CSV table of C-alpha atoms in Angstrom, one decimal:
chain,number,residue,atom,x,y,z
A,395,MET,CA,98.7,0.4,-18.0
A,396,SER,CA,95.3,2.2,-16.9
A,397,ASP,CA,93.0,0.1,-15.1
A,398,LYS,CA,89.4,0.2,-16.7
A,399,ARG,CA,86.5,-0.7,-14.7
A,400,GLN,CA,83.1,-1.1,-16.7
A,401,VAL,CA,80.5,-0.1,-14.6
A,402,THR,CA,77.0,-1.3,-15.7
A,403,SER,CA,73.9,0.7,-15.0
A,404,ASP,CA,70.8,-0.4,-13.4
A,405,LYS,CA,68.0,0.6,-14.9
A,406,ARG,CA,65.0,-1.1,-13.2
A,407,PRO,CA,62.6,0.8,-11.7
A,408,ALA,CA,62.8,1.7,-7.9
A,409,THR,CA,60.9,-0.5,-5.6
A,410,CYS,CA,57.7,1.5,-4.2
A,411,LEU,CA,58.1,1.0,-0.5
A,412,LEU,CA,54.4,2.2,0.1
A,413,SER,CA,51.2,0.3,0.1
A,414,PRO,CA,49.4,-0.8,-3.4
A,415,VAL,CA,46.9,1.6,-3.2
A,416,SER,CA,49.6,4.5,-2.4
A,417,CYS,CA,51.9,3.4,-5.4
A,418,LEU,CA,48.8,3.2,-7.9
A,419,LEU,CA,47.8,6.6,-6.6
A,420,SER,CA,51.4,8.0,-6.5
A,421,GLY,CA,51.9,7.3,-10.6
A,422,LEU,CA,48.4,9.4,-11.3
A,423,THR,CA,47.7,12.8,-12.2
A,424,LEU,CA,45.2,14.7,-10.6
A,425,VAL,CA,43.0,14.4,-13.5
A,426,GLU,CA,43.3,10.8,-13.7
A,427,LEU,CA,42.6,10.6,-9.8
A,428,LEU,CA,39.6,12.7,-10.3
A,429,ILE,CA,38.3,10.4,-13.0
A,430,ALA,CA,39.0,7.5,-11.3
A,431,MET,CA,37.1,8.8,-7.7
A,432,ALA,CA,33.7,9.8,-10.1
A,433,ILE,CA,33.5,6.3,-11.8
A,434,LEU,CA,33.9,4.7,-8.3
A,435,VAL,CA,31.3,6.8,-7.0
A,436,THR,CA,29.1,6.4,-9.8
A,437,ILE,CA,29.5,2.4,-9.7
A,438,THR,CA,28.8,2.8,-5.7
A,439,GLY,CA,25.5,4.7,-6.2
A,440,SER,CA,23.9,2.5,-8.9
A,441,THR,CA,24.8,-0.6,-6.6
A,442,MET,CA,23.2,0.9,-3.8
A,443,LEU,CA,20.0,2.5,-5.8
A,444,MET,CA,19.9,-1.3,-7.3
A,445,PHE,CA,20.0,-2.8,-4.2
A,446,ARG,CA,17.3,-0.9,-2.6
A,447,GLY,CA,15.1,-1.1,-5.9
A,448,ILE,CA,15.5,-5.2,-5.2
A,449,THR,CA,14.6,-4.7,-1.4
A,450,GLN,CA,11.8,-3.0,-2.3
A,451,THR,CA,10.5,-5.0,-5.0
A,452,TRP,CA,10.9,-8.1,-2.6
A,453,ARG,CA,9.0,-6.1,0.1
A,454,SER,CA,6.0,-5.1,-1.9
A,455,GLY,CA,5.6,-8.9,-3.1
A,456,GLN,CA,5.5,-10.0,0.3
A,457,LEU,CA,3.2,-7.6,1.2
A,458,ARG,CA,0.9,-8.7,-1.4
A,459,THR,CA,1.2,-12.4,-1.0
A,460,GLU,CA,0.3,-11.2,3.1
A,461,ARG,CA,-2.9,-9.8,1.9
A,462,TYR,CA,-3.7,-12.4,-0.3
A,463,GLN,CA,-3.6,-15.2,2.1
A,464,GLN,CA,-5.4,-13.2,4.4
A,465,ALA,CA,-8.5,-12.5,2.1
A,466,ARG,CA,-8.5,-15.8,1.1
A,467,LEU,CA,-8.6,-17.2,4.6
A,468,LEU,CA,-11.2,-14.4,5.5
A,469,PHE,CA,-13.4,-15.5,2.4
A,470,ASP,CA,-13.2,-19.6,3.1
A,471,LEU,CA,-14.5,-18.3,6.4
A,472,PHE,CA,-17.4,-16.1,5.0
A,473,ALA,CA,-18.1,-18.9,2.6
A,474,ARG,CA,-18.4,-21.8,5.4
A,475,GLU,CA,-20.6,-19.8,7.6
A,476,LEU,CA,-22.8,-17.7,5.8
A,477,SER,CA,-24.0,-20.9,3.7
A,478,SER,CA,-24.9,-22.4,6.9
A,479,CYS,CA,-27.0,-19.5,8.2
A,480,VAL,CA,-30.6,-20.4,9.1
A,481,THR,CA,-33.9,-18.6,8.6
A,482,LEU,CA,-35.6,-18.2,11.8
A,483,ALA,CA,-37.5,-14.5,12.9
A,484,ARG,CA,-36.0,-15.2,16.5
A,485,TYR,CA,-32.6,-15.1,15.3
A,486,PRO,CA,-32.9,-12.5,12.0
A,487,PHE,CA,-30.2,-12.0,9.4
A,488,ILE,CA,-29.1,-8.4,9.8
A,489,GLY,CA,-26.9,-6.5,7.2
A,490,HIS,CA,-26.1,-2.9,7.6
A,491,ASP,CA,-24.4,-0.5,5.6
A,492,ILE,CA,-21.8,2.2,6.9
A,493,GLU,CA,-24.5,4.9,7.0
A,494,ALA,CA,-27.1,2.8,9.2
A,495,THR,CA,-26.7,3.0,13.2
A,496,PRO,CA,-24.4,0.3,13.7
A,497,ILE,CA,-24.7,-2.5,16.2
A,498,LYS,CA,-21.7,-2.3,17.5
A,499,GLU,CA,-20.6,0.8,18.8
A,500,THR,CA,-17.0,1.2,17.5
A,501,SER,CA,-18.1,-0.3,13.9
A,502,THR,CA,-16.8,2.1,11.2
A,503,GLN,CA,-17.9,-0.3,8.0
A,504,ASP,CA,-20.8,-2.7,6.9
A,505,GLU,CA,-21.8,-5.0,9.6
A,506,VAL,CA,-23.5,-8.9,8.9
A,507,PHE,CA,-24.7,-10.7,11.7
A,508,PHE,CA,-26.7,-13.9,11.6
A,509,VAL,CA,-27.4,-17.3,13.2
A,510,ALA,CA,-25.8,-20.6,11.6
A,511,VAL,CA,-25.1,-24.2,12.3
A,512,LEU,CA,-21.7,-24.9,12.1
A,513,ALA,CA,-19.4,-28.2,12.2
A,514,GLY,CA,-18.0,-29.0,15.5
A,515,ARG,CA,-20.4,-26.6,17.2
A,516,ALA,CA,-23.3,-27.4,19.7
A,517,GLY,CA,-26.9,-26.0,18.3
A,518,LEU,CA,-27.2,-22.3,17.0
A,519,VAL,CA,-24.2,-20.2,16.7
A,520,GLU,CA,-24.4,-16.2,16.4
A,521,ARG,CA,-21.7,-15.1,13.9
A,522,GLY,CA,-21.2,-11.5,12.9
A,523,TYR,CA,-18.3,-9.4,10.7
A,524,TRP,CA,-17.8,-5.7,11.5
A,525,VAL,CA,-14.7,-3.6,11.6
A,526,ASN,CA,-13.2,-1.4,14.4
A,527,GLY,CA,-11.9,2.1,14.6
A,528,GLU,CA,-8.2,0.4,14.3
A,529,GLY,CA,-8.7,-1.3,11.0
A,530,ALA,CA,-9.6,-4.8,12.5
A,531,LEU,CA,-12.2,-7.2,11.3
A,532,MET,CA,-13.6,-8.3,13.9
A,533,CYS,CA,-15.5,-11.7,14.4
A,534,HIS,CA,-18.6,-11.7,16.6
A,535,ASP,CA,-19.8,-15.1,18.5
A,536,ASP,CA,-22.1,-16.3,20.7
A,537,GLU,CA,-23.1,-20.0,21.4
A,538,PRO,CA,-25.4,-20.4,22.3
A,539,ALA,CA,-27.5,-18.2,20.2
A,540,ASP,CA,-29.6,-15.6,21.6
A,541,GLY,CA,-30.7,-13.4,19.0
A,542,ASP,CA,-28.7,-10.3,20.9
A,543,TYR,CA,-25.9,-9.3,18.7
A,544,GLU,CA,-25.3,-6.1,20.5
A,545,SER,CA,-25.0,-7.1,24.6
A,546,THR,CA,-23.9,-10.5,24.5
A,547,GLY,CA,-21.2,-12.9,23.0
A,548,ILE,CA,-17.6,-12.3,22.4
A,549,ASP,CA,-15.9,-10.6,19.6
A,550,GLU,CA,-12.2,-11.0,18.5
A,551,PRO,CA,-10.0,-9.7,15.7
A,552,CYS,CA,-10.3,-12.0,12.2
A,553,GLY,CA,-8.0,-9.7,9.8
A,554,THR,CA,-6.3,-6.8,10.3
A,555,ASP,CA,-5.4,-3.6,8.0
A,556,VAL,CA,-8.8,-3.6,6.4
A,557,THR,CA,-9.7,0.1,5.3
A,558,ALA,CA,-13.0,-0.9,3.9
A,559,PHE,CA,-15.5,-3.9,4.0
A,560,GLU,CA,-18.8,-3.6,2.0
A,561,ALA,CA,-21.6,-6.0,1.6
A,562,SER,CA,-24.7,-6.2,-0.3
A,563,TYR,CA,-27.6,-8.7,-0.8
A,564,PHE,CA,-29.2,-10.4,-3.6
A,565,ASP,CA,-32.8,-11.1,-2.7
A,566,GLY,CA,-33.6,-13.0,-6.2
A,567,VAL,CA,-34.4,-9.9,-8.6
A,568,GLU,CA,-31.4,-7.0,-7.4
A,569,TRP,CA,-28.7,-6.4,-5.0
A,570,LEU,CA,-29.5,-4.3,-1.7
A,571,SER,CA,-27.6,-2.6,0.4
A,572,GLU,CA,-29.0,-3.8,3.6
A,573,TRP,CA,-31.1,-6.5,4.9
A,574,ASN,CA,-33.2,-6.7,7.8
A,575,GLY,CA,-34.7,-9.7,8.5
A,576,GLY,CA,-36.2,-8.8,11.8
A,577,PRO,CA,-39.8,-8.7,12.7
A,578,GLY,CA,-41.3,-6.0,11.1
A,579,GLY,CA,-38.2,-5.6,8.8
A,580,ASP,CA,-38.7,-5.4,4.5
A,581,GLN,CA,-36.8,-9.0,4.8
A,582,GLU,CA,-38.7,-10.3,7.9
A,583,ALA,CA,-37.7,-14.1,8.6
A,584,HIS,CA,-35.8,-14.4,5.2
A,585,VAL,CA,-32.2,-14.5,4.4
A,586,PRO,CA,-30.7,-13.6,1.3
A,587,LYS,CA,-29.9,-16.0,-1.7
A,588,ALA,CA,-26.6,-14.4,-1.9
A,589,VAL,CA,-24.0,-12.3,-0.3
A,590,ARG,CA,-21.3,-10.1,-2.4
A,591,LEU,CA,-18.5,-9.1,0.1
A,592,THR,CA,-15.9,-6.9,-0.8
A,593,LEU,CA,-12.4,-6.4,1.4
A,594,THR,CA,-10.2,-3.8,1.1
A,595,VAL,CA,-6.6,-4.3,2.6
A,596,GLY,CA,-3.9,-1.7,3.1
A,597,GLU,CA,-3.7,1.8,3.8
A,598,GLN,CA,-0.9,2.8,1.1
A,599,LYS,CA,-1.2,1.3,-2.5
A,600,PRO,CA,-4.6,-0.7,-1.2
A,601,GLU,CA,-6.0,-3.7,-2.8
A,602,GLN,CA,-9.2,-4.9,-3.1
A,603,PHE,CA,-10.8,-8.4,-2.9
A,604,GLU,CA,-14.3,-9.7,-3.5
A,605,THR,CA,-16.4,-12.8,-3.1
A,606,ILE,CA,-19.8,-13.9,-3.6
A,607,VAL,CA,-21.3,-16.4,-1.2
A,608,HIS,CA,-24.7,-18.2,-2.3
A,609,VAL,CA,-26.6,-19.0,0.7
A,610,PRO,CA,-28.6,-22.7,0.0
A,611,THR,CA,-31.0,-22.1,2.8
A,612,SER,CA,-32.6,-18.9,1.8
């Protein structure tokens, strides 16, 4: 009697001894592999573009916020000081436009100079606003005032990245581009009833801000 042995075949798939990624790739055809790589590249590119867009939007928003805050602080300063200016022939209110001979040698925009009585300061104080060649809005200060806006006092930066600074003056009838309150000037011993100041900030995508300051001492 013959010895019959039953042989059972093992149909389980062979275990892949490679890494999971290599095992997966080994089961793909070349076309499937190319399609998978194309999808991966597309997803990666889209993610990078989305991230870049979010970053640019955030930076743009932050820049606009910084510009707005700077303009608001400067306008608060202008309103506080201009509304306190005095009308004295010895201390004239001077407003030069960009085409006039500047009081400050390095000035590139309009200029405004005056004397005011400021809270926390003793006596009369010279104040002035002008922009230098580097785009810094400079604030002139001299205490006690001597009426010499050009030679005495100090000038320190109050704002940055200013590409335009324009001022106009209301005499009660019309807006003027200049104001000369000095001896022999068209507005001798007078100050304007209101001053309109326009500030442009930034070279790339510049933003413009405007304010009108009423002068109660006029």
